[in-house]
GROMACS .gro file of C-alpha atoms in nm:
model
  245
    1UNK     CA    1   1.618  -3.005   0.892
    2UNK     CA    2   1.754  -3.056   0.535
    3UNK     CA    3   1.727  -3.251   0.211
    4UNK     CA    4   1.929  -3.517   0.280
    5UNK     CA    5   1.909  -3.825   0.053
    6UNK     CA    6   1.557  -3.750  -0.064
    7UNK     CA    7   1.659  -3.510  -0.329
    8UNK     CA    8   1.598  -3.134  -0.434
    9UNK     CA    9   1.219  -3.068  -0.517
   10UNK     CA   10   1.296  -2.817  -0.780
   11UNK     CA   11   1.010  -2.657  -1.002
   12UNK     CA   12   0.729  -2.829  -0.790
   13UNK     CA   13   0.590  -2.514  -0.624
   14UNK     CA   14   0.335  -2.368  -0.874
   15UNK     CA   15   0.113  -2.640  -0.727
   16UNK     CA   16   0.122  -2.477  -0.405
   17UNK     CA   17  -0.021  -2.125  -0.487
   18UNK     CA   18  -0.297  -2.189  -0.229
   19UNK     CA   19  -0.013  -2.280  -0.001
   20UNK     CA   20   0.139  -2.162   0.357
   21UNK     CA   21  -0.143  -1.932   0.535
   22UNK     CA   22  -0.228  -1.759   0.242
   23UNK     CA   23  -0.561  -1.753   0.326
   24UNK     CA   24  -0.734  -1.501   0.514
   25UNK     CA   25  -0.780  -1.738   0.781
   26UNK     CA   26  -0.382  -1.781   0.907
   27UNK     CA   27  -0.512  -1.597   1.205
   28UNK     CA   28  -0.833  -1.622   1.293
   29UNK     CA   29  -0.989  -1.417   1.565
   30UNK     CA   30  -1.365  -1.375   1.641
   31UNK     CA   31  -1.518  -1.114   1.870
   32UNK     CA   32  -1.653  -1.107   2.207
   33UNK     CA   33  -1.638  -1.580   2.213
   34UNK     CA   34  -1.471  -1.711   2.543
   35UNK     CA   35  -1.207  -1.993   2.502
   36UNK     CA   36  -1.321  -2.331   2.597
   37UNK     CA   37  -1.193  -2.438   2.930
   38UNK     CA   38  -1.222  -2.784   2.825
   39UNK     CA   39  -0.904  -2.774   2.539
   40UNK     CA   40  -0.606  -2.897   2.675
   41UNK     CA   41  -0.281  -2.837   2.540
   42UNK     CA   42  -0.061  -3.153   2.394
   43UNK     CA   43   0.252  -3.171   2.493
   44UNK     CA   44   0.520  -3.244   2.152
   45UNK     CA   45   0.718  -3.547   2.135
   46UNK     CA   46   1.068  -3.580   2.297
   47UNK     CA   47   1.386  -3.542   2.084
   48UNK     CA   48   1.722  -3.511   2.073
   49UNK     CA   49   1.840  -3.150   2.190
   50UNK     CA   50   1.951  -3.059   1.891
   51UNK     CA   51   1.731  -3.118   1.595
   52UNK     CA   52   1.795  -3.268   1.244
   53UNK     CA   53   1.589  -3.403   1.000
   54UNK     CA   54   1.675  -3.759   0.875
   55UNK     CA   55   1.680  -3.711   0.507
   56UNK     CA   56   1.340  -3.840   0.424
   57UNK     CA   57   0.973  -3.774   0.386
   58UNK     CA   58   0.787  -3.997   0.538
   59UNK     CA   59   0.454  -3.970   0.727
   60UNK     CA   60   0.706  -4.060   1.046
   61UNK     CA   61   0.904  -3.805   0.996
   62UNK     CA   62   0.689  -3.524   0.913
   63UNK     CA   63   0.508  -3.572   1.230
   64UNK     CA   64   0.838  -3.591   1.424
   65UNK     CA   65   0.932  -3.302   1.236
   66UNK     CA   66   0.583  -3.089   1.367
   67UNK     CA   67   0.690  -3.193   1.719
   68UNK     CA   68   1.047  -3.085   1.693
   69UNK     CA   69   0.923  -2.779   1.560
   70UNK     CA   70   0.628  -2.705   1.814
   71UNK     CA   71   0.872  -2.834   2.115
   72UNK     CA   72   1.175  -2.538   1.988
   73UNK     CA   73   0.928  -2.297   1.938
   74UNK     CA   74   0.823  -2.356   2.315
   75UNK     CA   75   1.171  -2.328   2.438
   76UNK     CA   76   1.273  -2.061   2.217
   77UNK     CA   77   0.997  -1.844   2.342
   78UNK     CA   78   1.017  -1.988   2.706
   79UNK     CA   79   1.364  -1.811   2.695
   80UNK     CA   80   1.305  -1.491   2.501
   81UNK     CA   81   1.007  -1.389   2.790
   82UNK     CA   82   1.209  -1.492   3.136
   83UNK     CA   83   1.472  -1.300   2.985
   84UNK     CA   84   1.300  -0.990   2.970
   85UNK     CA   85   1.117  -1.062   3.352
   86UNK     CA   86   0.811  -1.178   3.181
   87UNK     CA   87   0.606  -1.546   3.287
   88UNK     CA   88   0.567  -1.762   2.952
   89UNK     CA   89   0.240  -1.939   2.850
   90UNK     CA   90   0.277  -2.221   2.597
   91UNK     CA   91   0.030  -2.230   2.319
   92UNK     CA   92  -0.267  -2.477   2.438
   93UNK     CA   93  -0.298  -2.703   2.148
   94UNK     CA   94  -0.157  -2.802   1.782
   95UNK     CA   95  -0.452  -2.987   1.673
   96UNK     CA   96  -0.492  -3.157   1.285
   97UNK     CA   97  -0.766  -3.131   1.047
   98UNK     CA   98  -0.882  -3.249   0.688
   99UNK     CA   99  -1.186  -3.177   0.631
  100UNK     CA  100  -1.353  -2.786   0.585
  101UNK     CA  101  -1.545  -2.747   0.917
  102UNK     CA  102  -1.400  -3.014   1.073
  103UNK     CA  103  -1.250  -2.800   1.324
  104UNK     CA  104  -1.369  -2.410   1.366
  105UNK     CA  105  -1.293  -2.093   1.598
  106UNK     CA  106  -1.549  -1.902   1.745
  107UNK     CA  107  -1.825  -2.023   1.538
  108UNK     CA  108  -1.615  -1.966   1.240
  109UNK     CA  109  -1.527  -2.262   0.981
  110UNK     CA  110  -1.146  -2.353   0.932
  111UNK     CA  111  -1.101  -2.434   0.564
  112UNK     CA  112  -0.895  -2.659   0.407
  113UNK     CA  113  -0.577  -2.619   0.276
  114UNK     CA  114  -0.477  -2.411   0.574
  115UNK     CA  115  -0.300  -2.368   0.886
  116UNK     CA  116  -0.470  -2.099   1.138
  117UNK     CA  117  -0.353  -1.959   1.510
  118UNK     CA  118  -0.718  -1.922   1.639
  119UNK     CA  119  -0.680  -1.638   1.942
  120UNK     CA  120  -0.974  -1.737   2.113
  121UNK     CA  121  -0.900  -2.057   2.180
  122UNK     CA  122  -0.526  -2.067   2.225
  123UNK     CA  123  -0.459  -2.308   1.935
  124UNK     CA  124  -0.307  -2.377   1.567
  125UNK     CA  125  -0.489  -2.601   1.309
  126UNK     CA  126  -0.354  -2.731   0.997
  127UNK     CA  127  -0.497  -2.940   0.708
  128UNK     CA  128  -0.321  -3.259   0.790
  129UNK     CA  129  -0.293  -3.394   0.409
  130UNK     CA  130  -0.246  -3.066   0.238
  131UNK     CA  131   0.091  -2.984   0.489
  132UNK     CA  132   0.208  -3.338   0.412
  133UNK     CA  133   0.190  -3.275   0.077
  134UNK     CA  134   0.353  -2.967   0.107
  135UNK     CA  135   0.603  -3.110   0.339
  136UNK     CA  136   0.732  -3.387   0.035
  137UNK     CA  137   0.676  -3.097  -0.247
  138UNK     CA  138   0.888  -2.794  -0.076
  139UNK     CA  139   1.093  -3.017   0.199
  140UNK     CA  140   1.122  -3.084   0.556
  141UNK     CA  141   1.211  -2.690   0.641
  142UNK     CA  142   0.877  -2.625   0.493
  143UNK     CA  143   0.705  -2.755   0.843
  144UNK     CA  144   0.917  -2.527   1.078
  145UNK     CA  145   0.837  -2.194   0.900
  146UNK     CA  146   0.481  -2.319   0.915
  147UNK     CA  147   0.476  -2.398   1.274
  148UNK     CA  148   0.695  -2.122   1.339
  149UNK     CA  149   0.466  -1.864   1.198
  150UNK     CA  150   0.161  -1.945   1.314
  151UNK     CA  151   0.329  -1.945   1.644
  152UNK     CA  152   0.470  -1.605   1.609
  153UNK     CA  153   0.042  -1.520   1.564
  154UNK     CA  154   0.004  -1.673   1.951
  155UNK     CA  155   0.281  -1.429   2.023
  156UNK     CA  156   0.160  -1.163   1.901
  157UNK     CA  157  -0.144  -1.202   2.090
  158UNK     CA  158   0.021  -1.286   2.432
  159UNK     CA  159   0.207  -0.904   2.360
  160UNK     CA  160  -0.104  -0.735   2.306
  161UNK     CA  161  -0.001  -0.687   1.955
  162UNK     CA  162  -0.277  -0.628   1.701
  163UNK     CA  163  -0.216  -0.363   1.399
  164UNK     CA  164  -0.455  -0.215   1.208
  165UNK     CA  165  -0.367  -0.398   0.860
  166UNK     CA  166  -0.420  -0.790   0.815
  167UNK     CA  167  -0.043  -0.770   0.640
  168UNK     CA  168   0.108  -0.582   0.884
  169UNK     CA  169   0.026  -0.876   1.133
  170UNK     CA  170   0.154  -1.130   0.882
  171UNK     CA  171   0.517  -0.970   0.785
  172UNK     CA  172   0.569  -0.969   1.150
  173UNK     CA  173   0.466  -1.305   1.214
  174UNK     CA  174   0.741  -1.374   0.893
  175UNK     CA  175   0.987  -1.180   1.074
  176UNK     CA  176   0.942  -1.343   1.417
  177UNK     CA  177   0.947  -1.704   1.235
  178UNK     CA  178   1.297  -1.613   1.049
  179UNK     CA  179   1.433  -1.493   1.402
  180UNK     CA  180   1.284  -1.811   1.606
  181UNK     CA  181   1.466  -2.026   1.352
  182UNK     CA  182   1.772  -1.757   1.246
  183UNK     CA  183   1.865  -1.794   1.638
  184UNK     CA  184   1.760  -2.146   1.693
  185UNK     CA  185   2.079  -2.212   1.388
  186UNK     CA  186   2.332  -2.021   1.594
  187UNK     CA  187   2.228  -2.161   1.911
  188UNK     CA  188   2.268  -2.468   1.796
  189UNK     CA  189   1.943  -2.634   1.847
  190UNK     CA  190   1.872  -2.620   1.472
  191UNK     CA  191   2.053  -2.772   1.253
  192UNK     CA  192   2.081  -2.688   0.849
  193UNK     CA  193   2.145  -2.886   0.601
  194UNK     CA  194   2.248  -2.813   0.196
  195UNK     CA  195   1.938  -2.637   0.066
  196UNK     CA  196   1.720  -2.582   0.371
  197UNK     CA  197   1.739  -2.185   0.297
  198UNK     CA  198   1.675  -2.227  -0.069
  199UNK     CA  199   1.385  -2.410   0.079
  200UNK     CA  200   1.240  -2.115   0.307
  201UNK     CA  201   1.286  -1.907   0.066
  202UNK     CA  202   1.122  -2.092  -0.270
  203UNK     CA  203   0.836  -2.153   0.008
  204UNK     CA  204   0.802  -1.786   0.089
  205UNK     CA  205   0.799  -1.657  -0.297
  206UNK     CA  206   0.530  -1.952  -0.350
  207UNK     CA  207   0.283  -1.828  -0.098
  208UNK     CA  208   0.279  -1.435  -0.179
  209UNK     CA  209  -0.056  -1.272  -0.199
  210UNK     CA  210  -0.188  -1.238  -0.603
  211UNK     CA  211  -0.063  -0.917  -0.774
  212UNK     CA  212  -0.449  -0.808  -0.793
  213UNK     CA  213  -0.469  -0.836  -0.380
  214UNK     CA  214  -0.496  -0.464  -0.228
  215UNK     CA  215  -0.220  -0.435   0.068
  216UNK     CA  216  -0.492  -0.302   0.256
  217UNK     CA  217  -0.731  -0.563   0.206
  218UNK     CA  218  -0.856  -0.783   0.524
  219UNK     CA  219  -0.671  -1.077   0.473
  220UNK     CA  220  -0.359  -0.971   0.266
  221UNK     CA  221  -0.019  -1.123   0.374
  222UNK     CA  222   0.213  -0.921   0.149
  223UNK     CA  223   0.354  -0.974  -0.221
  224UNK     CA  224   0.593  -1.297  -0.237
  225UNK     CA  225   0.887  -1.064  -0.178
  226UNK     CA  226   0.758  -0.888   0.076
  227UNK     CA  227   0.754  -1.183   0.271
  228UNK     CA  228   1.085  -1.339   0.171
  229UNK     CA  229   1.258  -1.015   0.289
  230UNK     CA  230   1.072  -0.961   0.611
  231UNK     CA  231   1.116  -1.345   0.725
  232UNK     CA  232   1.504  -1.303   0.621
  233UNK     CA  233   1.549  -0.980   0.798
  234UNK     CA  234   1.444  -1.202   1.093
  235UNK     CA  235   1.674  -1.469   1.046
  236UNK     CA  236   1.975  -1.245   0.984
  237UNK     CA  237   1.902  -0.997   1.246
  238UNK     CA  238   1.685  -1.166   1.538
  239UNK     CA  239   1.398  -1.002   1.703
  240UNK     CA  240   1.533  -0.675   1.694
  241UNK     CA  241   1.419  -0.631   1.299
  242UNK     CA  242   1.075  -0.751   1.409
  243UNK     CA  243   0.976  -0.402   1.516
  244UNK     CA  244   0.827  -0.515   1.899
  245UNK     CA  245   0.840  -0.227   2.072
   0.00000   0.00000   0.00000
């Protein structure tokens, strides 16, 4: 990951209020809907083991970028279940989207300027143009918390986690993205570059809920700092901050 030649993107955030799963929708799961047999799971792109972003923000790169992203988060999580005994299921399918209903979960409508885990059907969705646009505003680490967080939802769900709060599920889903990508760093299979953190975190304080959002409300993902300190408290100190049991 990292800047690279393409520059800083300083001051270019306020645009992205709607930004990053803010929605209600980041994880959507309907009641009592089977998941369709007929989905089938695409597998990411090959890469180099260790991953690094090439400095600029291209359409190319951004979608090598998703894969690199969707491919650690398999291995990463691969790992983290056969070493506690348990059998690992990848997510089924990263699918893309642009237009509101284009793509939906359990008879519900995706909207745009999203990304979503949908439980019932084992997959994440994001609006396409609005995470490119995103991707060149923030910067290239911008697509790995996204990927990474919405993966952390399909976790959550394989663990039989569900809390009773909406942003309960969401600072834990910020905590397992920071440790995903915190250990992915020191393992090596990540690489930083100069102002990839600055970019997580400008990211995270762009996306917070509104000041007016209840905590309690369904749908709330926690106040901008909230979520900067609960995916950093990840990153720093691995899964064991994420409070899994």
């Amino acid at each position: 990951m990292g800047a690279g030649g393409r520059g800083r993107r300083q001051g270019r955030l306020a645009g992205l209020a709607v930004a990053l799963v803010a929605a209600a929708a980041c994880m959507v799961e309907p009641v009592g809907q089977p998941a369709d047999p007929t989905e089938q799971r695409q597998p990411a792109s090959p890469s180099a083991e260790v991953t690094r972003a090439d400095g600029t923000d291209t359409v190319e790169e951004f979608q090598q970028d998703m894969a690199d992203a969707q491919r650690l988060a398999e291995q990463y999580w691969a790992a983290q279940f056969r070493a506690s005994g348990q059998s690992f299921r990848p997510i089924r399918q990263v699918i893309t989207y642009q237009r509101d209903g284009e793509v939906t979960c359990g008879g519900q409508e995706v909207p745009r300027n999203n990304a979503v885990y949908c439980t019932v059907s084992d997959y994440i969705a994001y609006d396409i143009n609005w995470s490119f646009g995103a991707f060149r505003q923030i910067g290239d680490a911008f697509v790995f918390y996204l990927l990474a967080h919405e993966y952390a939802h399909g976790i959550q769900t394989r663990l039989g986690i569900r809390y009773n709060f909406t942003i309960q599920q969401e600072l834990q889903a910020d905590c397992m993205a920071g440790a995903f990508l915190g250990d992915s760093v020191r393992a090596g299979t990540l690489t930083l570059e100069e102002g990839d953190l600055e970019e997580f975190n400008e990211g995270l304080l762009a996306v917070g809920d509104d000041p007016s959002q209840p905590w309690f409300a369904e749908g709330s993902h926690g106040t901008p700092e909230q979520r900067a300190e609960h995916f950093f408290r990840g990153y720093e100190r691995s899964l064991s901050a994420c409070d899994l049991g």
